[in-house]
mmCIF file of C-alpha atoms in Angstrom:
data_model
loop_
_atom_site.group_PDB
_atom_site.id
_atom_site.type_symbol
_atom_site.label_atom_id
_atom_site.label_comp_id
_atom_site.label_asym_id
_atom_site.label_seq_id
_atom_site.Cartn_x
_atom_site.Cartn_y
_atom_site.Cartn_z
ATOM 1 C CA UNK X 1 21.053 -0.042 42.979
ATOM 2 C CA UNK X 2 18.101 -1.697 40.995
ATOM 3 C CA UNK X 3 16.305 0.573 38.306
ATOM 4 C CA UNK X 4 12.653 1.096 38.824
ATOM 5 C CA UNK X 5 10.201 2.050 35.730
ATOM 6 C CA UNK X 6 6.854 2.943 36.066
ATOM 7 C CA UNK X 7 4.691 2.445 33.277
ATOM 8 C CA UNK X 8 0.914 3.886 33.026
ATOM 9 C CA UNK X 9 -0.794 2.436 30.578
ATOM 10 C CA UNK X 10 -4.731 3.023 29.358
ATOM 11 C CA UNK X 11 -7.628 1.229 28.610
ATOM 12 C CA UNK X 12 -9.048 1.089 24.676
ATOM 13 C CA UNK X 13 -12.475 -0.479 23.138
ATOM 14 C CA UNK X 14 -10.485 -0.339 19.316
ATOM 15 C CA UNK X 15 -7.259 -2.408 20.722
ATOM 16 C CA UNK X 16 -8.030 -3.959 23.734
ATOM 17 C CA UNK X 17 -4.880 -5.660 24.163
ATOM 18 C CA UNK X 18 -3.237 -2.095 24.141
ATOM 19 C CA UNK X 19 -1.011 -2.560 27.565
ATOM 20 C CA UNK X 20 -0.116 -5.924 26.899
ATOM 21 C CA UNK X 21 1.032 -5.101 22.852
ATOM 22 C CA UNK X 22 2.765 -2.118 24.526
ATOM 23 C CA UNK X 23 4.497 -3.867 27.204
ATOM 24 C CA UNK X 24 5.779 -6.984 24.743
ATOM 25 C CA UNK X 25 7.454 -4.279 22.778
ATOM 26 C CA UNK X 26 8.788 -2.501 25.422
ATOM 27 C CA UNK X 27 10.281 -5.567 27.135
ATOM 28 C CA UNK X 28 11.427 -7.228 23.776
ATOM 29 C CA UNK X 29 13.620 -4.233 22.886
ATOM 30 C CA UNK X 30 14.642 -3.564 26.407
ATOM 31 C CA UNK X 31 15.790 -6.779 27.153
ATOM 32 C CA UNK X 32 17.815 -7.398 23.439
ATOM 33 C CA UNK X 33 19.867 -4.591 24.772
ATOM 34 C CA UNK X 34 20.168 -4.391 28.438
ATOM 35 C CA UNK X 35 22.670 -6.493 30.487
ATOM 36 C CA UNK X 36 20.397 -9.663 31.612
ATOM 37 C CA UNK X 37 22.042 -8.857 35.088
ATOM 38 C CA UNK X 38 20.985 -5.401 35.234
ATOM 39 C CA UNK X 39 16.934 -5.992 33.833
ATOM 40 C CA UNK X 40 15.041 -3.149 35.936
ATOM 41 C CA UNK X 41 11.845 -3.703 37.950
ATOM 42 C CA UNK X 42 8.879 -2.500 36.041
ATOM 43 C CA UNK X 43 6.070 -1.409 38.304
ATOM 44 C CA UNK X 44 2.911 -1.136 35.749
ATOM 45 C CA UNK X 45 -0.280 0.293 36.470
ATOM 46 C CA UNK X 46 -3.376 0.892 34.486
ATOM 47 C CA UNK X 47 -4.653 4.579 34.249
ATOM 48 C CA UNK X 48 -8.326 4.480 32.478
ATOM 49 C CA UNK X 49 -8.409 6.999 29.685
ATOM 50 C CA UNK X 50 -5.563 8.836 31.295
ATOM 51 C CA UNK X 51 -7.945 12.211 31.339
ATOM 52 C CA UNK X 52 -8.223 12.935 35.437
ATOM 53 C CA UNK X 53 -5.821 13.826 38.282
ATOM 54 C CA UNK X 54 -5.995 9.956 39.249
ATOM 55 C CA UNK X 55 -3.122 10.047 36.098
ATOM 56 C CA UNK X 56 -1.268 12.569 38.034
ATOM 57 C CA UNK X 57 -1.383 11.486 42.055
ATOM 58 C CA UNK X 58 -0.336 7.577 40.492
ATOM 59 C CA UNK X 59 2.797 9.599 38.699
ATOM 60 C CA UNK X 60 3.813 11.179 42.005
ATOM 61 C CA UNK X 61 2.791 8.055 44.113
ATOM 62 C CA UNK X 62 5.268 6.362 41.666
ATOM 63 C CA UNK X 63 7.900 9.063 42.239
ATOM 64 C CA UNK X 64 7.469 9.410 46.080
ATOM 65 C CA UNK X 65 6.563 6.048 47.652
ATOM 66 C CA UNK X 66 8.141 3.523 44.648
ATOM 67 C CA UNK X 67 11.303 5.773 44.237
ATOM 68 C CA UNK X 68 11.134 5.185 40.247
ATOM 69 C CA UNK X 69 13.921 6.379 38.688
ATOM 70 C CA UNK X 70 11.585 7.039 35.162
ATOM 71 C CA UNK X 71 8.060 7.353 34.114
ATOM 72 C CA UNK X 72 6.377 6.269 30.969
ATOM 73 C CA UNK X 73 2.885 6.914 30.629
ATOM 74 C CA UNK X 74 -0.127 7.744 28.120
ATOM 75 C CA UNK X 75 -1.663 10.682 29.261
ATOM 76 C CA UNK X 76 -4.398 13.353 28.086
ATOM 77 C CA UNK X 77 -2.897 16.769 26.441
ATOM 78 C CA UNK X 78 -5.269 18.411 28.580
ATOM 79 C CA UNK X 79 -3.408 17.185 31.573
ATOM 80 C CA UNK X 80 -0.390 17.529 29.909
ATOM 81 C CA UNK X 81 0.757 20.562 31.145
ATOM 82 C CA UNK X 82 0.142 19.643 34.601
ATOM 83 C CA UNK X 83 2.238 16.432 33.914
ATOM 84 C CA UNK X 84 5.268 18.710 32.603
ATOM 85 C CA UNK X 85 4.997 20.855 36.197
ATOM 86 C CA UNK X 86 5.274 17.475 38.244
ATOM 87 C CA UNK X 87 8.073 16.299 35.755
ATOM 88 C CA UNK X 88 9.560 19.913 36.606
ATOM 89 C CA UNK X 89 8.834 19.979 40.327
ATOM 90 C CA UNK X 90 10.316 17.043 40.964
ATOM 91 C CA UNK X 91 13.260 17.580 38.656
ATOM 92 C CA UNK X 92 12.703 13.293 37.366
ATOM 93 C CA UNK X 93 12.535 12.165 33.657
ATOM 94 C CA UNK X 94 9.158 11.555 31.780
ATOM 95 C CA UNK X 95 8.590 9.842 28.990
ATOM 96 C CA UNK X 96 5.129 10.706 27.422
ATOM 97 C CA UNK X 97 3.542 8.349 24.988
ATOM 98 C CA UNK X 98 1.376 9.434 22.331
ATOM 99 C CA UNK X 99 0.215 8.343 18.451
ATOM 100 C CA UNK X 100 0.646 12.235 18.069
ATOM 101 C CA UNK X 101 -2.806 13.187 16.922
ATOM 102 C CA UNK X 102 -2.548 16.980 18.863
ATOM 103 C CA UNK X 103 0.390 19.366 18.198
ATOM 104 C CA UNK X 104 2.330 19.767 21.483
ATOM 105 C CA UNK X 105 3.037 23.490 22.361
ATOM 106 C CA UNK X 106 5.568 25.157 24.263
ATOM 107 C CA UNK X 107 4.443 24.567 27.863
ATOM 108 C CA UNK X 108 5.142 21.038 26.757
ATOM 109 C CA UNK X 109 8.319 21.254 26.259
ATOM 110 C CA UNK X 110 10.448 20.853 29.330
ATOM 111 C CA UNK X 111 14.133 19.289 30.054
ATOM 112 C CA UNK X 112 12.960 16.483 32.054
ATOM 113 C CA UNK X 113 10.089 15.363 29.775
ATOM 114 C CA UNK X 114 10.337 13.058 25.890
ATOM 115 C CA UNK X 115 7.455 13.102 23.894
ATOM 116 C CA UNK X 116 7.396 9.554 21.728
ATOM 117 C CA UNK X 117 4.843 10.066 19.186
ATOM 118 C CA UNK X 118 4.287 8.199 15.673
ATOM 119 C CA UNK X 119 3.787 11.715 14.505
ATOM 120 C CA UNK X 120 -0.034 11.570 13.462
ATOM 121 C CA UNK X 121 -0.718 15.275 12.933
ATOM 122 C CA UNK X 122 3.268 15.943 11.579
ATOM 123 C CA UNK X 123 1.884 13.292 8.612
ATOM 124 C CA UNK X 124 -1.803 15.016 8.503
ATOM 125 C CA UNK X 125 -0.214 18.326 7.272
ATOM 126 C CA UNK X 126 2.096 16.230 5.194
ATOM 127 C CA UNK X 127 -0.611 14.308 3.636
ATOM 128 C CA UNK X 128 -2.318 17.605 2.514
ATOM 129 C CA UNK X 129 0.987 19.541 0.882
ATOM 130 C CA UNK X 130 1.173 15.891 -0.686
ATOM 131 C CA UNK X 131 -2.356 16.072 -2.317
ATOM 132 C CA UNK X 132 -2.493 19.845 -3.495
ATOM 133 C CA UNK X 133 0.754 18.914 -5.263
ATOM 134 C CA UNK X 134 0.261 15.496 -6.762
ATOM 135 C CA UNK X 135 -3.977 14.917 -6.737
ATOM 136 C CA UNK X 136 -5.247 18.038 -7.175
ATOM 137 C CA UNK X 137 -6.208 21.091 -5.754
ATOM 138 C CA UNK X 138 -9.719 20.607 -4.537
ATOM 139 C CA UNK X 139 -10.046 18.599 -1.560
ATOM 140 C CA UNK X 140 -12.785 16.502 0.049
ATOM 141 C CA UNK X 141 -12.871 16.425 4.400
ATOM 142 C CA UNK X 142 -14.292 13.119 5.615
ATOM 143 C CA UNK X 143 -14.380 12.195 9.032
ATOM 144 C CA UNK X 144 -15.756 10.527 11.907
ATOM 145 C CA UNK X 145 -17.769 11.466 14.540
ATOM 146 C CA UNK X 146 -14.513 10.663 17.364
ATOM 147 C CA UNK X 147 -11.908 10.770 15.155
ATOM 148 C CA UNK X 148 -12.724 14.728 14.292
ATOM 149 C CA UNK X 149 -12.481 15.309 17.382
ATOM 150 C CA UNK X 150 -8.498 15.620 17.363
ATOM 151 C CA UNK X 151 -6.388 17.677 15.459
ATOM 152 C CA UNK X 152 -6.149 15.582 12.514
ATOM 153 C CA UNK X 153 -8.360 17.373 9.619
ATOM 154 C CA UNK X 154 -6.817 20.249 10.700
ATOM 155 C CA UNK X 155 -3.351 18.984 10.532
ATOM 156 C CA UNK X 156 -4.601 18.297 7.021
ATOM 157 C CA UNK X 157 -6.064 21.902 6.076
ATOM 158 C CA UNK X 158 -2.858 23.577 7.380
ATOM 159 C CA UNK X 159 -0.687 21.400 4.723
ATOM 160 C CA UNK X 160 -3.242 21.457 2.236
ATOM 161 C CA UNK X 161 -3.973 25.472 2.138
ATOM 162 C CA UNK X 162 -0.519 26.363 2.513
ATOM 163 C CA UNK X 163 0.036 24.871 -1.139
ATOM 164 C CA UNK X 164 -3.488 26.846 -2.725
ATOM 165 C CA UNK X 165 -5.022 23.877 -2.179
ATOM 166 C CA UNK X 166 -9.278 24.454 -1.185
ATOM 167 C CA UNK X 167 -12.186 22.461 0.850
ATOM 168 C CA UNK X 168 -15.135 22.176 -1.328
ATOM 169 C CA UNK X 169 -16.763 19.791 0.904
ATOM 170 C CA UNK X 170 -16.721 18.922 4.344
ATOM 171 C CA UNK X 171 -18.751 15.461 6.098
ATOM 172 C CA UNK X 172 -18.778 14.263 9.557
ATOM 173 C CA UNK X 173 -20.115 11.068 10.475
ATOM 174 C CA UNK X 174 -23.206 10.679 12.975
ATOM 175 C CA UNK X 175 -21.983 9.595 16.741
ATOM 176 C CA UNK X 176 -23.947 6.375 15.733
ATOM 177 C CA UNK X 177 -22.065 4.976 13.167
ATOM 178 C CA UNK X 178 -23.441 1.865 12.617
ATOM 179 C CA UNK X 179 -26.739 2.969 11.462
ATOM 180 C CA UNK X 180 -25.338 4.947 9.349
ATOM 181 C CA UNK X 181 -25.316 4.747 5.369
ATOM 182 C CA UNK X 182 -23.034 6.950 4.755
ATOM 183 C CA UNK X 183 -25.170 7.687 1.420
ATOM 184 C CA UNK X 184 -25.244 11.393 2.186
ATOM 185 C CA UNK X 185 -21.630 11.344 2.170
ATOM 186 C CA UNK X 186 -21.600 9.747 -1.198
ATOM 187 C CA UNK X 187 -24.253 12.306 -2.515
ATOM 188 C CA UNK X 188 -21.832 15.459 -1.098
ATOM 189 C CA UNK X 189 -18.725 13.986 -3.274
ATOM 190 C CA UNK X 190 -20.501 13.515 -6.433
ATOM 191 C CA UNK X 191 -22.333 17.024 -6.512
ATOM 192 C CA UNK X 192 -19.094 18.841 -5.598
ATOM 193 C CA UNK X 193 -16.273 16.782 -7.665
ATOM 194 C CA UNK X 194 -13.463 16.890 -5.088
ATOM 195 C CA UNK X 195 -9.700 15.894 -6.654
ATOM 196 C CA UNK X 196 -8.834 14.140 -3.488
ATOM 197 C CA UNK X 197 -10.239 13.230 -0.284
ATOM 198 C CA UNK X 198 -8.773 12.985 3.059
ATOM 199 C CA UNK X 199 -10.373 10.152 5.533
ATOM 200 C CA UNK X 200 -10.503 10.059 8.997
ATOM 201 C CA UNK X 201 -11.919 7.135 10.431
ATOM 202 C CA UNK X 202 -10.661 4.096 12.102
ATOM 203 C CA UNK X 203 -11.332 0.646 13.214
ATOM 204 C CA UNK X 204 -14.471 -0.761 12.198
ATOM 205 C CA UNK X 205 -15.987 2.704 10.770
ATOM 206 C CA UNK X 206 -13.406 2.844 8.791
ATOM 207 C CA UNK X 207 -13.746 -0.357 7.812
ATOM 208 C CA UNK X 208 -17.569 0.589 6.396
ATOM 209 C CA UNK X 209 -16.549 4.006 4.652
ATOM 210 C CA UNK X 210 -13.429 1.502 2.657
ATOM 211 C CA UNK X 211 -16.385 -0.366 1.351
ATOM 212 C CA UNK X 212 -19.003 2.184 0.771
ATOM 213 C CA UNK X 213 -16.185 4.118 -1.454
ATOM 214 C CA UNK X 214 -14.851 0.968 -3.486
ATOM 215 C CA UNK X 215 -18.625 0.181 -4.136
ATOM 216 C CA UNK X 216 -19.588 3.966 -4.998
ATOM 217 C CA UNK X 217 -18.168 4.354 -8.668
ATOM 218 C CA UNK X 218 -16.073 7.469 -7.161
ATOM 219 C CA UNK X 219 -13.205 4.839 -5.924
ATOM 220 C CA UNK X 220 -10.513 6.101 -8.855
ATOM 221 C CA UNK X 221 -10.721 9.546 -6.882
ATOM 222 C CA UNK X 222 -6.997 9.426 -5.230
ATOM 223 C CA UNK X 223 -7.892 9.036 -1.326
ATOM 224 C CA UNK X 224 -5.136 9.576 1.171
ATOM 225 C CA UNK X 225 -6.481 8.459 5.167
ATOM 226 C CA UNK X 226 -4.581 8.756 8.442
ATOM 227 C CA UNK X 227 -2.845 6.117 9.059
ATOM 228 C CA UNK X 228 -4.790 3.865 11.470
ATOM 229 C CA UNK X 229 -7.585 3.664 8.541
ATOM 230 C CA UNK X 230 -5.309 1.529 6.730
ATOM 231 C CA UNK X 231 -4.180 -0.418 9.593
ATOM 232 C CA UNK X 232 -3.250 -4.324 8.461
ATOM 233 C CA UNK X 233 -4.845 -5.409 11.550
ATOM 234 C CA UNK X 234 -7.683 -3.803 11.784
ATOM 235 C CA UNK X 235 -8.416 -5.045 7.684
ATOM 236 C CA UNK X 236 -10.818 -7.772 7.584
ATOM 237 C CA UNK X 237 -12.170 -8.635 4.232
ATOM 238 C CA UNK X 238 -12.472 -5.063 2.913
ATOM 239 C CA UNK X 239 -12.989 -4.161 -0.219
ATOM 240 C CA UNK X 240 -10.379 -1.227 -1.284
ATOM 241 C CA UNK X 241 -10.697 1.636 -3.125
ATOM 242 C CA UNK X 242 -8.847 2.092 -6.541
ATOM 243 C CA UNK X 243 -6.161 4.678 -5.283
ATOM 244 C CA UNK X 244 -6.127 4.538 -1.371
ATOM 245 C CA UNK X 245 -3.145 5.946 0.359
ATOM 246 C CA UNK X 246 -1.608 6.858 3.799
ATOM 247 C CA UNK X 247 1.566 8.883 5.162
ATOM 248 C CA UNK X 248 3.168 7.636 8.175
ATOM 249 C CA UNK X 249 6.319 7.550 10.127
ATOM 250 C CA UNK X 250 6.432 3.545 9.904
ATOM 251 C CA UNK X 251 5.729 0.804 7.612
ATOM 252 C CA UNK X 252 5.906 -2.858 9.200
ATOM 253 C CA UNK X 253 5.853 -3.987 5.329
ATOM 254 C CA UNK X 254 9.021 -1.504 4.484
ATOM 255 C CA UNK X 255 12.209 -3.607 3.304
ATOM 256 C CA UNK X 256 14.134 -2.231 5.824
ATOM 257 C CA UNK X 257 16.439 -4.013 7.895
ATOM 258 C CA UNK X 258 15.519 -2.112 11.399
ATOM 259 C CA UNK X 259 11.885 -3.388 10.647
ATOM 260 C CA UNK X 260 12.588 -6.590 9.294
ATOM 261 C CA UNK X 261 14.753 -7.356 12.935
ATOM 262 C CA UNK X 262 11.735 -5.593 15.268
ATOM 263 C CA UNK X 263 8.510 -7.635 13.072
ATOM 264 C CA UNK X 264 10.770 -11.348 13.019
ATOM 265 C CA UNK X 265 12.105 -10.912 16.693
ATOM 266 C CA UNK X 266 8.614 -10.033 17.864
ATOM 267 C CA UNK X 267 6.606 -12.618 15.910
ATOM 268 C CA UNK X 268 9.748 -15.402 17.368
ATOM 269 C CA UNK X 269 9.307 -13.940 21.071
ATOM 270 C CA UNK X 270 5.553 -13.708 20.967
ATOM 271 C CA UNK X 271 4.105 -15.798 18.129
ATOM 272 C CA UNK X 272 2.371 -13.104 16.913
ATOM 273 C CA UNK X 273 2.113 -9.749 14.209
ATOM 274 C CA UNK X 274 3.425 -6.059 16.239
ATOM 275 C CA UNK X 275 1.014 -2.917 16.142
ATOM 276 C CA UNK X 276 1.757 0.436 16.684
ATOM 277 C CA UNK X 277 1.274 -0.229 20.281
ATOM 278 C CA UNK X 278 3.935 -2.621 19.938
ATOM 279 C CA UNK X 279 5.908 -0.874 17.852
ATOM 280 C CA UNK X 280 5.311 2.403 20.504
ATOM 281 C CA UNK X 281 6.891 -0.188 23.115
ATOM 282 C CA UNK X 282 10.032 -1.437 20.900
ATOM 283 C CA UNK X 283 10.534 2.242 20.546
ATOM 284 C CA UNK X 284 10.259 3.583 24.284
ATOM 285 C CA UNK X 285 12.463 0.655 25.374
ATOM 286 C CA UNK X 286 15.394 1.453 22.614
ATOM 287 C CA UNK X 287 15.328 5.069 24.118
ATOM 288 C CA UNK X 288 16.079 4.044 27.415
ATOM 289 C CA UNK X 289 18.356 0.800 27.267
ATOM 290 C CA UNK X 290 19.921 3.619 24.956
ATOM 291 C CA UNK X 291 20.789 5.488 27.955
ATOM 292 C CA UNK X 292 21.499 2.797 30.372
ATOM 293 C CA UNK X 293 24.348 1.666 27.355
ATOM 294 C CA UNK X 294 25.618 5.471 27.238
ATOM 295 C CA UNK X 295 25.346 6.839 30.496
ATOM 296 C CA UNK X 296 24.805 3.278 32.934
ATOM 297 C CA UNK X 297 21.186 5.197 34.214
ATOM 298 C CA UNK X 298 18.464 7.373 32.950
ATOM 299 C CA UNK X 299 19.456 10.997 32.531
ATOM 300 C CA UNK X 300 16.687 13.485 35.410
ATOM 301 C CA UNK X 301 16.816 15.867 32.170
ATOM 302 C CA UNK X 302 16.106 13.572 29.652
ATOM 303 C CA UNK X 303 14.230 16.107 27.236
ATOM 304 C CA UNK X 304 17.725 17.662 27.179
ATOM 305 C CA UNK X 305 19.998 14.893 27.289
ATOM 306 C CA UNK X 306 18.278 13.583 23.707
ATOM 307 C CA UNK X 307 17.866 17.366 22.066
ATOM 308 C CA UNK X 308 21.348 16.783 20.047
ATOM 309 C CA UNK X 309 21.155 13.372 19.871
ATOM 310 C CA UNK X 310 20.460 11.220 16.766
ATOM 311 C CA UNK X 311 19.623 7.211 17.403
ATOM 312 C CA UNK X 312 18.261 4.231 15.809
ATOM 313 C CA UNK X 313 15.347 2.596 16.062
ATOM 314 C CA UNK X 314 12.544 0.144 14.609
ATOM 315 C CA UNK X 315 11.436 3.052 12.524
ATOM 316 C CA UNK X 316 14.627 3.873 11.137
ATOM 317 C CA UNK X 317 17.059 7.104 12.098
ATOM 318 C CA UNK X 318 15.397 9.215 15.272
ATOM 319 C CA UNK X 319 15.689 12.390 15.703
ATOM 320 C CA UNK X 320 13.873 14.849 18.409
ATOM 321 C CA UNK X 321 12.415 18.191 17.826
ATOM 322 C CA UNK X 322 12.786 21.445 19.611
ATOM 323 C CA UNK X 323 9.847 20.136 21.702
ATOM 324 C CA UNK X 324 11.553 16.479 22.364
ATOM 325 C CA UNK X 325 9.293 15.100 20.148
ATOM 326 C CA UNK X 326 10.612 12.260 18.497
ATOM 327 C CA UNK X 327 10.465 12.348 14.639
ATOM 328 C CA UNK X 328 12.175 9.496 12.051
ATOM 329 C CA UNK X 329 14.125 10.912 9.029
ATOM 330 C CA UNK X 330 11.904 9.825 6.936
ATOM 331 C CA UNK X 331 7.953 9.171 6.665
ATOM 332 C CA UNK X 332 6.184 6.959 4.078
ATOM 333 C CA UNK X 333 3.719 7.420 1.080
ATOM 334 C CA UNK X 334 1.826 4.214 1.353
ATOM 335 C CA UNK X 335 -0.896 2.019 -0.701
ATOM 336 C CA UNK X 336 -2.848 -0.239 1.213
ATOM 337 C CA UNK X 337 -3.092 -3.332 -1.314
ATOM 338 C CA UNK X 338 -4.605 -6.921 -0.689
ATOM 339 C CA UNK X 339 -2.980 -9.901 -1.830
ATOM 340 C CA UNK X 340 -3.672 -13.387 -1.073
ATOM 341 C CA UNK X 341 -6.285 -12.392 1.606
ATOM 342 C CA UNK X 342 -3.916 -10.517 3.737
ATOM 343 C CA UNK X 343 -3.715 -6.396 3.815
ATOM 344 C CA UNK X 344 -0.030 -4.394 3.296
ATOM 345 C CA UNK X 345 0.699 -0.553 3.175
ATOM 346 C CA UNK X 346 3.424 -0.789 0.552
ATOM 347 C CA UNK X 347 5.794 2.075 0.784
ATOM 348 C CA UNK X 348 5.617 3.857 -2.740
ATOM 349 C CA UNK X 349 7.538 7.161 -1.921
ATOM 350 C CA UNK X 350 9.757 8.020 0.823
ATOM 351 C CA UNK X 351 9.547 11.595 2.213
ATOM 352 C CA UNK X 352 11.836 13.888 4.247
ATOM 353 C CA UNK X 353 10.645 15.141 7.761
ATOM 354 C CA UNK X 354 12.493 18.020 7.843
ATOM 355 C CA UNK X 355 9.307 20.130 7.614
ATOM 356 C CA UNK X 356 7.677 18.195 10.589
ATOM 357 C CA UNK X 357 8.320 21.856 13.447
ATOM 358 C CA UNK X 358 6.501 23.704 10.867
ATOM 359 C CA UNK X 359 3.470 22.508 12.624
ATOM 360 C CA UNK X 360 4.118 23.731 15.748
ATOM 361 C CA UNK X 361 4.397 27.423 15.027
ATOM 362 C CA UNK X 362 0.933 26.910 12.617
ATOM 363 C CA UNK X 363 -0.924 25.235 15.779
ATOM 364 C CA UNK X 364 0.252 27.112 18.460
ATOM 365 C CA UNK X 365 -2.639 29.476 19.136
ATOM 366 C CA UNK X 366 -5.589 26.702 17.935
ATOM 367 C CA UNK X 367 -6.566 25.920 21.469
ATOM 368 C CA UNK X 368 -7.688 21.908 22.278
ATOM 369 C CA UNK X 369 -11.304 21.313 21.696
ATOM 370 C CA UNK X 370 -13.275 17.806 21.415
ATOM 371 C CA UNK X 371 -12.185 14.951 23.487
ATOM 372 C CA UNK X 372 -10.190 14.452 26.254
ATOM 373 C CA UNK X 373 -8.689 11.217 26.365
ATOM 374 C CA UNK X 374 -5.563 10.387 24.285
ATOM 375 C CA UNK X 375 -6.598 9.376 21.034
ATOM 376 C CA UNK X 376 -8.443 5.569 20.615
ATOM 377 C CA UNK X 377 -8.610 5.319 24.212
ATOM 378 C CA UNK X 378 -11.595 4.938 25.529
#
């Protein structure tokens, strides 16, 4: 019987190729491992911003009328829960994507549902226990207008108090970013001396705050940013800070062999550098052609199936949390550095997740303000 996967992907402004990057590294990692004879039909739709019940009547359109044996989709955490009851109801596997920038929580957590993350918020509190102990112990909050409006500073505060570390200043960026000079935010760092600073912007925002820092005299002042404000791709003749940093769960410049295979088989398939959204793909498709090799189908309770089960992927050794999150073994202290006109994050440190369920128990009772859709989807 032929294997059906449906596949919900969203819309973005920041990386408008996000289906397509998804789907090349879903597909290139699927079909490395799959027998050629045995390829499944995809059935692919687009979902928006993934933030209304259309999400939810495609999923059980998918499930009823196209028979799909598995579901991968995007979708908001404020329809997340109703997600988990259809997963439940119908007793068939989901796979929900996400960068990770909201802690799941426990009505997430179900035996027919996998959360694939890249772990935004796990490395938010890990970026703050990092500063308090190595920068310093006062702390600067700078952040954007949209990307506040996730759980990211917070993630940051958590790790970043829990080590006596303290916020002596606090900026958010206007809605209209572009007219802005961000000279106020200079003026708030040099009357209250921060150690450290923790940015949260991204795309071409981010791209503006890089230079208004490297050009403000304060640029020695160690700066650690979530990860997408260092992204290589989104760089474009920036000028960089002195010490600028960022702690993920990947590094597509890391001398690793896993990512060394996943960056030259996608650039010889495709002719072109992965992103996270590929990299999101490579890693979906490794989970299930994992099954297919193990089991010859998809598991119905695949949140259970994968609870004791270690595997390998693009980012290295996998693990999955007591929510079916899936967490590497390792994240990444990196330095975004320019050479030759092109950007890197070098990996300076490596890091044990063990920590990473801390953050559930810490968030658990924060309930989910600011926006809706999944995070840089717009």
């Amino acid at each position: 019987m032929e294997l059906k996967i449906g596949i919900l992907l969203p819309k973005s402004d920041m990386f408008p190729r996000l289906a397509i990057d998804f789907l090349n590294g879903f597909k290139l990692s699927f079909n490395q491992s799959v027998d050629q004879n045995c390829v499944p039909k995809f059935i692919i739709e687009s979902v928006g911003n993934a933030t209304d019940s259309s999400l939810l009547q495609r999923v059980e359109r998918m499930l009823l009328q196209e028979e799909t044996d598995v579901i991968v989709c995007f979708c908001s955490y404020f329809m997340l829960d109703s997600l988990v009851t259809v997963a439940n109801s119908y007793r068939k596997p989901i796979v929900h994507v996400t960068l990770g920038a909201r802690v799941l929580k426990p009505t997430h957590c179900s035996p027919y549902v996998l959360h694939v993350s890249l772990n935004l918020c796990q490395t938010s509190y890990l970026s703050g226990k990092y500063a308090a102990q190595h920068f310093g112990k006062k702390a600067a909050l700078l952040s954007s207008f949209y990307d506040g409006g996730y759980q990211l500073s917070e993630s940051f505060f958590q790790g970043f108090t829990d080590h006596q570390g303290e916020i002596v200043y606090n900026y958010v960026s206007p809605m209209d970013y572009k007219s802005e000079t961000f000279d106020g935010m200079i003026e708030g760092l040099q009357q209250n001396k921060p150690d450290v600073l923790f940015s949260v912007f991204s795309y071409k925002e981010g791209n503006k705050v890089l230079a208004k820092l490297a050009q403000s005299g304060l640029d020695s002042i160690p700066n650690v940013a979530i990860p997408l404000m260092t992204d290589e791709s989104n760089e474009t003749e920036v000028q960089l800070p002195e010490n600028f940093y960022s702690i993920a769960s990947w590094a597509f410049g890391e001398d690793a062999e896993s990512m060394d295979d996943f960056n030259q088989n996608y650039q010889s398939k495709y002719a072109e550098t992965p992103n996270i959204f590929s990299l999101l793909g490579d890693e979906v498709g490794a989970i299930l052609s994992y099954c297919l090799q193990k089991e010859g189908s998809i598991p119905n309770q695949l949140g259970t199936y994968f609870s004791n089960k270690t595997l390998f992927t693009s980012r290295g050794e996998l693990r999955f949390s007591q929510y079916n999150e899936s967490i590497p073994h390792f994240f990444k202290l990196r330095k975004l550095e320019q050479t030759e006109g092109n950007y890197q994050n070098a990996v300076i440190e490596v890091l044990d997740s063990s920590f990473s369920e801390i953050i559930y128990k810490k968030m658990e009772d924060l309930p989910y303000t600011g926006w809706k859709n999944p995070y840089i989807c717009t």
